[in-house]
Structures are given as structure tokens and as C-alpha cells.
């Protein structure tokens, strides 16, 4: 029997779930989509140059259909405003499909399908986030252009830190682990207990 108490409890639970639940939008290819992903001709050298012209960097995100960690990236990391605002302010983002067949022009001018580019670049996990700093414009290979690689899923604190690592240019100065240690020490000096959410 539906009582007023059960009805009110059900409505309250639905309202709370609706407030916090985030349904990631899936494209026809089965990949999660963000409205701030760049729609490009997939000519990566030109994409990096275009980003650099606007004082931005390039992020290439390899994902695949059915990947639980890709879903986690979208439903956890990309729901945090501090991450999405940082990305939107500093990076152009291109999403590629690990098994996709769209043609992509590599930095060296070679045209390959997404799946062949992933193999050429040694991308074996999803999600894999590759960061290319603006200063790499004109690089003749992905190896020369790549500033930092995140193979697999990183929790939000580490994901955001990796973006800052490239944006601030610290990737030229020190290894990522040292950068994180310095960040923890700076937070602790401010009386902040680093929460690695």
C-alpha cells in the first residue's frame, strides 16, 4: 500500500539521486562525449599550432567503447568544475577511439586510422591522456611533441596535477613524482592536509 510517508520518501530519494547523478552522454561510437571536445580535421600538427596561437596546449584523449575507466574519467573527473574549467581554459581536447577508423594526420605527416595511430604511439590502455605543450609546435614526431602521458585512469587530484604540470612548464624542470611531492609540501605549509580525492 502506497502511504504518504512512502511516497514522500521516494520523491526525496529521487530528488537527491537526480541532483548527484551524472549521466555521461554517449556518442554513436560508444564513447563518452563532452561539449568542450574539439571537433577538428584530425591534422594533429595543425591542431597543436591552432591551440598554441591561442596560448593553449593540446590534449589527445584515447578511449574505447565499454571502458569502465573511461566512464569513470567522465563521471568523476570531468564532473569536477576545478578540472573542467582548467581544461577549458588551457587545453584543446581531441578524443580518439583506440579501435577507430577515422583518418588522423600524425605530426610527421603520416595519415593513419585511429587504431593504427594508437599502435604507432604505443597507446595500450584506456583512457590514455597525452599532453602536448604549445612550445612543441613544429615537432616532426609525436615523440618530440609529447610533454606528458597519463596511461590509464588517474584520480581527480592527480589528473588535475598532471594538467598543471604541463601548463606551468614544470615538466621541463622535474619528474612528475617530484612535482607532486613539492605540491604536497606547499599545501602542508599552508596548513592544508592534501586530500587526493
PDB file of C-alpha atoms in Angstrom:
ATOM      1  CA  UNK A   1       0.000   0.000   0.000  1.00  0.00           C
ATOM      2  CA  UNK A   2       1.351   3.383  -1.003  1.00  0.00           C
ATOM      3  CA  UNK A   3       1.267   5.642   2.011  1.00  0.00           C
ATOM      4  CA  UNK A   4       2.036   9.320   2.107  1.00  0.00           C
ATOM      5  CA  UNK A   5       5.276   8.591   4.015  1.00  0.00           C
ATOM      6  CA  UNK A   6       6.490   6.098   1.382  1.00  0.00           C
ATOM      7  CA  UNK A   7       5.569   8.497  -1.417  1.00  0.00           C
ATOM      8  CA  UNK A   8       7.415  11.410   0.224  1.00  0.00           C
ATOM      9  CA  UNK A   9      10.476   9.246   0.955  1.00  0.00           C
ATOM     10  CA  UNK A  10      10.534   8.019  -2.639  1.00  0.00           C
ATOM     11  CA  UNK A  11      10.266  11.552  -4.016  1.00  0.00           C
ATOM     12  CA  UNK A  12      13.019  12.799  -1.688  1.00  0.00           C
ATOM     13  CA  UNK A  13      15.336   9.941  -2.668  1.00  0.00           C
ATOM     14  CA  UNK A  14      14.660  10.593  -6.349  1.00  0.00           C
ATOM     15  CA  UNK A  15      15.413  14.306  -5.946  1.00  0.00           C
ATOM     16  CA  UNK A  16      18.713  13.612  -4.171  1.00  0.00           C
ATOM     17  CA  UNK A  17      19.741  10.971  -6.715  1.00  0.00           C
ATOM     18  CA  UNK A  18      18.848  13.331  -9.567  1.00  0.00           C
ATOM     19  CA  UNK A  19      20.966  16.116  -8.084  1.00  0.00           C
ATOM     20  CA  UNK A  20      24.098  13.991  -7.835  1.00  0.00           C
ATOM     21  CA  UNK A  21      23.678  11.511 -10.668  1.00  0.00           C
ATOM     22  CA  UNK A  22      25.544  12.421 -13.835  1.00  0.00           C
ATOM     23  CA  UNK A  23      24.627  10.593 -16.981  1.00  0.00           C
ATOM     24  CA  UNK A  24      27.551  10.685 -19.360  1.00  0.00           C
ATOM     25  CA  UNK A  25      26.425  11.327 -22.905  1.00  0.00           C
ATOM     26  CA  UNK A  26      27.402   8.505 -25.232  1.00  0.00           C
ATOM     27  CA  UNK A  27      28.097   9.103 -28.891  1.00  0.00           C
ATOM     28  CA  UNK A  28      27.232   6.748 -31.737  1.00  0.00           C
ATOM     29  CA  UNK A  29      30.716   5.262 -31.363  1.00  0.00           C
ATOM     30  CA  UNK A  30      30.035   4.309 -27.728  1.00  0.00           C
ATOM     31  CA  UNK A  31      32.462   6.908 -26.346  1.00  0.00           C
ATOM     32  CA  UNK A  32      31.539   9.411 -23.673  1.00  0.00           C
ATOM     33  CA  UNK A  33      31.332  12.958 -25.043  1.00  0.00           C
ATOM     34  CA  UNK A  34      31.953  16.374 -23.544  1.00  0.00           C
ATOM     35  CA  UNK A  35      30.622  19.556 -25.146  1.00  0.00           C
ATOM     36  CA  UNK A  36      34.071  21.155 -24.905  1.00  0.00           C
ATOM     37  CA  UNK A  37      35.819  18.488 -27.008  1.00  0.00           C
ATOM     38  CA  UNK A  38      37.298  19.944 -30.178  1.00  0.00           C
ATOM     39  CA  UNK A  39      35.765  18.981 -33.498  1.00  0.00           C
ATOM     40  CA  UNK A  40      38.782  19.034 -35.789  1.00  0.00           C
ATOM     41  CA  UNK A  41      40.039  17.743 -39.128  1.00  0.00           C
ATOM     42  CA  UNK A  42      42.398  15.496 -37.093  1.00  0.00           C
ATOM     43  CA  UNK A  43      45.559  17.043 -38.512  1.00  0.00           C
ATOM     44  CA  UNK A  44      47.458  16.997 -35.246  1.00  0.00           C
ATOM     45  CA  UNK A  45      50.293  19.350 -36.135  1.00  0.00           C
ATOM     46  CA  UNK A  46      47.775  21.957 -37.248  1.00  0.00           C
ATOM     47  CA  UNK A  47      45.633  21.325 -34.150  1.00  0.00           C
ATOM     48  CA  UNK A  48      48.620  21.963 -31.894  1.00  0.00           C
ATOM     49  CA  UNK A  49      49.564  25.095 -33.850  1.00  0.00           C
ATOM     50  CA  UNK A  50      45.991  26.381 -33.609  1.00  0.00           C
ATOM     51  CA  UNK A  51      45.960  25.768 -29.844  1.00  0.00           C
ATOM     52  CA  UNK A  52      49.352  27.468 -29.415  1.00  0.00           C
ATOM     53  CA  UNK A  53      48.150  30.510 -31.372  1.00  0.00           C
ATOM     54  CA  UNK A  54      45.645  30.988 -28.556  1.00  0.00           C
ATOM     55  CA  UNK A  55      48.192  30.291 -25.765  1.00  0.00           C
ATOM     56  CA  UNK A  56      46.754  26.836 -25.166  1.00  0.00           C
ATOM     57  CA  UNK A  57      48.046  23.280 -25.225  1.00  0.00           C
ATOM     58  CA  UNK A  58      46.702  20.172 -26.951  1.00  0.00           C
ATOM     59  CA  UNK A  59      45.263  17.154 -25.146  1.00  0.00           C
ATOM     60  CA  UNK A  60      44.595  13.926 -27.020  1.00  0.00           C
ATOM     61  CA  UNK A  61      42.371  11.500 -25.186  1.00  0.00           C
ATOM     62  CA  UNK A  62      42.267   7.867 -26.346  1.00  0.00           C
ATOM     63  CA  UNK A  63      39.195   5.945 -25.201  1.00  0.00           C
ATOM     64  CA  UNK A  64      37.246   2.852 -26.217  1.00  0.00           C
ATOM     65  CA  UNK A  65      33.653   1.661 -26.113  1.00  0.00           C
ATOM     66  CA  UNK A  66      32.703  -0.087 -22.887  1.00  0.00           C
ATOM     67  CA  UNK A  67      35.786   1.093 -20.972  1.00  0.00           C
ATOM     68  CA  UNK A  68      34.841   1.399 -17.269  1.00  0.00           C
ATOM     69  CA  UNK A  69      37.778   3.689 -16.522  1.00  0.00           C
ATOM     70  CA  UNK A  70      36.809   5.985 -19.394  1.00  0.00           C
ATOM     71  CA  UNK A  71      33.344   6.184 -17.850  1.00  0.00           C
ATOM     72  CA  UNK A  72      34.996   6.979 -14.500  1.00  0.00           C
ATOM     73  CA  UNK A  73      37.026   9.759 -16.099  1.00  0.00           C
ATOM     74  CA  UNK A  74      33.828  11.355 -17.415  1.00  0.00           C
ATOM     75  CA  UNK A  75      31.563  10.677 -14.436  1.00  0.00           C
ATOM     76  CA  UNK A  76      34.098  11.569 -11.732  1.00  0.00           C
ATOM     77  CA  UNK A  77      36.951  13.741 -13.018  1.00  0.00           C
ATOM     78  CA  UNK A  78      35.018  15.626 -15.683  1.00  0.00           C
ATOM     79  CA  UNK A  79      32.178  16.458 -13.278  1.00  0.00           C
ATOM     80  CA  UNK A  80      34.545  18.449 -11.062  1.00  0.00           C
ATOM     81  CA  UNK A  81      34.458  22.137 -12.034  1.00  0.00           C
ATOM     82  CA  UNK A  82      38.073  22.688 -10.954  1.00  0.00           C
ATOM     83  CA  UNK A  83      39.169  20.129 -13.573  1.00  0.00           C
ATOM     84  CA  UNK A  84      36.821  21.020 -16.417  1.00  0.00           C
ATOM     85  CA  UNK A  85      37.383  24.766 -16.033  1.00  0.00           C
ATOM     86  CA  UNK A  86      41.144  24.220 -16.002  1.00  0.00           C
ATOM     87  CA  UNK A  87      40.938  22.118 -19.154  1.00  0.00           C
ATOM     88  CA  UNK A  88      38.647  24.560 -20.936  1.00  0.00           C
ATOM     89  CA  UNK A  89      40.970  27.455 -20.041  1.00  0.00           C
ATOM     90  CA  UNK A  90      44.241  25.810 -21.058  1.00  0.00           C
ATOM     91  CA  UNK A  91      43.738  22.893 -23.459  1.00  0.00           C
ATOM     92  CA  UNK A  92      42.092  21.971 -26.727  1.00  0.00           C
ATOM     93  CA  UNK A  93      40.889  18.381 -26.374  1.00  0.00           C
ATOM     94  CA  UNK A  94      40.659  15.823 -29.176  1.00  0.00           C
ATOM     95  CA  UNK A  95      39.070  12.469 -28.453  1.00  0.00           C
ATOM     96  CA  UNK A  96      40.287   9.444 -30.423  1.00  0.00           C
ATOM     97  CA  UNK A  97      38.945   5.902 -30.434  1.00  0.00           C
ATOM     98  CA  UNK A  98      41.517   3.202 -29.641  1.00  0.00           C
ATOM     99  CA  UNK A  99      39.800   0.948 -32.217  1.00  0.00           C
ATOM    100  CA  UNK A 100      38.508   3.700 -34.502  1.00  0.00           C
ATOM    101  CA  UNK A 101      38.912   4.011 -38.239  1.00  0.00           C
ATOM    102  CA  UNK A 102      38.843   7.780 -38.741  1.00  0.00           C
ATOM    103  CA  UNK A 103      41.904   9.078 -40.560  1.00  0.00           C
ATOM    104  CA  UNK A 104      44.325  11.139 -38.488  1.00  0.00           C
ATOM    105  CA  UNK A 105      47.393  13.007 -39.737  1.00  0.00           C
ATOM    106  CA  UNK A 106      50.259  12.430 -37.316  1.00  0.00           C
ATOM    107  CA  UNK A 107      52.785  15.155 -36.502  1.00  0.00           C
ATOM    108  CA  UNK A 108      55.158  13.630 -39.073  1.00  0.00           C
ATOM    109  CA  UNK A 109      52.535  13.947 -41.830  1.00  0.00           C
ATOM    110  CA  UNK A 110      51.655  10.245 -41.973  1.00  0.00           C
ATOM    111  CA  UNK A 111      47.927   9.590 -42.323  1.00  0.00           C
ATOM    112  CA  UNK A 112      46.682   6.621 -40.309  1.00  0.00           C
ATOM    113  CA  UNK A 113      43.461   5.289 -38.875  1.00  0.00           C
ATOM    114  CA  UNK A 114      42.974   5.994 -35.166  1.00  0.00           C
ATOM    115  CA  UNK A 115      43.712   2.358 -34.237  1.00  0.00           C
ATOM    116  CA  UNK A 116      46.955   2.391 -36.210  1.00  0.00           C
ATOM    117  CA  UNK A 117      47.993   5.707 -34.668  1.00  0.00           C
ATOM    118  CA  UNK A 118      47.374   4.249 -31.198  1.00  0.00           C
ATOM    119  CA  UNK A 119      49.625   1.320 -32.051  1.00  0.00           C
ATOM    120  CA  UNK A 120      52.299   3.613 -33.522  1.00  0.00           C
ATOM    121  CA  UNK A 121      52.268   5.759 -30.371  1.00  0.00           C
ATOM    122  CA  UNK A 122      52.267   2.787 -28.006  1.00  0.00           C
ATOM    123  CA  UNK A 123      48.840   3.531 -26.541  1.00  0.00           C
ATOM    124  CA  UNK A 124      47.722   0.301 -24.894  1.00  0.00           C
ATOM    125  CA  UNK A 125      45.331   1.434 -22.155  1.00  0.00           C
ATOM    126  CA  UNK A 126      42.195   3.499 -21.983  1.00  0.00           C
ATOM    127  CA  UNK A 127      41.793   6.157 -21.092  1.00  0.00           C
ATOM    128  CA  UNK A 128      45.204   7.445 -22.115  1.00  0.00           C
ATOM    129  CA  UNK A 129      45.654  11.204 -21.970  1.00  0.00           C
ATOM    130  CA  UNK A 130      48.521  12.694 -23.963  1.00  0.00           C
ATOM    131  CA  UNK A 131      49.513  16.301 -23.378  1.00  0.00           C
ATOM    132  CA  UNK A 132      51.337  18.382 -25.973  1.00  0.00           C
ATOM    133  CA  UNK A 133      52.634  21.754 -24.792  1.00  0.00           C
ATOM    134  CA  UNK A 134      52.228  24.787 -27.026  1.00  0.00           C
ATOM    135  CA  UNK A 135      56.009  25.131 -27.283  1.00  0.00           C
ATOM    136  CA  UNK A 136      56.107  21.829 -29.221  1.00  0.00           C
ATOM    137  CA  UNK A 137      54.648  23.411 -32.358  1.00  0.00           C
ATOM    138  CA  UNK A 138      56.592  22.268 -35.392  1.00  0.00           C
ATOM    139  CA  UNK A 139      57.746  18.981 -33.857  1.00  0.00           C
ATOM    140  CA  UNK A 140      58.215  16.352 -36.531  1.00  0.00           C
ATOM    141  CA  UNK A 141      57.015  13.413 -34.450  1.00  0.00           C
ATOM    142  CA  UNK A 142      54.641  12.694 -31.592  1.00  0.00           C
ATOM    143  CA  UNK A 143      57.624  11.598 -29.515  1.00  0.00           C
ATOM    144  CA  UNK A 144      59.193  15.047 -29.895  1.00  0.00           C
ATOM    145  CA  UNK A 145      55.876  16.856 -29.343  1.00  0.00           C
ATOM    146  CA  UNK A 146      54.610  14.898 -26.334  1.00  0.00           C
ATOM    147  CA  UNK A 147      55.109  16.625 -22.984  1.00  0.00           C
ATOM    148  CA  UNK A 148      53.399  14.163 -20.661  1.00  0.00           C
ATOM    149  CA  UNK A 149      51.384  10.941 -20.841  1.00  0.00           C
ATOM    150  CA  UNK A 150      48.795   9.593 -18.428  1.00  0.00           C
ATOM    151  CA  UNK A 151      48.395   5.883 -19.263  1.00  0.00           C
ATOM    152  CA  UNK A 152      45.139   4.814 -17.670  1.00  0.00           C
ATOM    153  CA  UNK A 153      42.846   6.454 -15.178  1.00  0.00           C
ATOM    154  CA  UNK A 154      44.151   8.871 -12.537  1.00  0.00           C
ATOM    155  CA  UNK A 155      42.032  10.101  -9.642  1.00  0.00           C
ATOM    156  CA  UNK A 156      40.983  13.762  -9.840  1.00  0.00           C
ATOM    157  CA  UNK A 157      43.771  15.254  -7.675  1.00  0.00           C
ATOM    158  CA  UNK A 158      46.486  13.561  -9.720  1.00  0.00           C
ATOM    159  CA  UNK A 159      44.714  14.222 -13.015  1.00  0.00           C
ATOM    160  CA  UNK A 160      44.457  17.948 -12.302  1.00  0.00           C
ATOM    161  CA  UNK A 161      48.054  17.986 -11.069  1.00  0.00           C
ATOM    162  CA  UNK A 162      49.228  16.468 -14.353  1.00  0.00           C
ATOM    163  CA  UNK A 163      47.468  19.223 -16.293  1.00  0.00           C
ATOM    164  CA  UNK A 164      49.102  21.857 -14.078  1.00  0.00           C
ATOM    165  CA  UNK A 165      52.436  20.086 -14.518  1.00  0.00           C
ATOM    166  CA  UNK A 166      52.322  20.781 -18.254  1.00  0.00           C
ATOM    167  CA  UNK A 167      50.609  24.189 -18.132  1.00  0.00           C
ATOM    168  CA  UNK A 168      53.177  25.595 -15.678  1.00  0.00           C
ATOM    169  CA  UNK A 169      56.108  24.140 -17.617  1.00  0.00           C
ATOM    170  CA  UNK A 170      57.254  22.091 -14.634  1.00  0.00           C
ATOM    171  CA  UNK A 171      57.507  19.036 -16.894  1.00  0.00           C
ATOM    172  CA  UNK A 172      60.731  20.612 -18.194  1.00  0.00           C
ATOM    173  CA  UNK A 173      62.170  21.034 -14.700  1.00  0.00           C
ATOM    174  CA  UNK A 174      61.470  17.851 -12.757  1.00  0.00           C
ATOM    175  CA  UNK A 175      59.846  14.411 -12.839  1.00  0.00           C
ATOM    176  CA  UNK A 176      56.125  14.262 -12.088  1.00  0.00           C
ATOM    177  CA  UNK A 177      56.597  12.449  -8.751  1.00  0.00           C
ATOM    178  CA  UNK A 178      58.899  15.226  -7.529  1.00  0.00           C
ATOM    179  CA  UNK A 179      56.358  17.802  -8.707  1.00  0.00           C
ATOM    180  CA  UNK A 180      53.648  16.057  -6.667  1.00  0.00           C
ATOM    181  CA  UNK A 181      55.900  15.907  -3.595  1.00  0.00           C
ATOM    182  CA  UNK A 182      56.576  19.642  -3.888  1.00  0.00           C
ATOM    183  CA  UNK A 183      52.852  20.297  -4.266  1.00  0.00           C
ATOM    184  CA  UNK A 184      52.073  18.254  -1.134  1.00  0.00           C
ATOM    185  CA  UNK A 185      54.772  20.087   0.838  1.00  0.00           C
ATOM    186  CA  UNK A 186      53.462  23.502  -0.267  1.00  0.00           C
ATOM    187  CA  UNK A 187      49.908  22.568   0.755  1.00  0.00           C
ATOM    188  CA  UNK A 188      51.083  21.265   4.126  1.00  0.00           C
ATOM    189  CA  UNK A 189      52.991  24.530   4.783  1.00  0.00           C
ATOM    190  CA  UNK A 190      49.716  26.363   4.217  1.00  0.00           C
ATOM    191  CA  UNK A 191      48.072  24.121   6.799  1.00  0.00           C
ATOM    192  CA  UNK A 192      46.161  22.193   4.176  1.00  0.00           C
ATOM    193  CA  UNK A 193      46.002  18.446   4.520  1.00  0.00           C
ATOM    194  CA  UNK A 194      46.252  17.270   0.909  1.00  0.00           C
ATOM    195  CA  UNK A 195      43.176  15.287   0.028  1.00  0.00           C
ATOM    196  CA  UNK A 196      43.922  13.182  -3.022  1.00  0.00           C
ATOM    197  CA  UNK A 197      40.215  12.723  -3.785  1.00  0.00           C
TER     198      UNK A 197
END
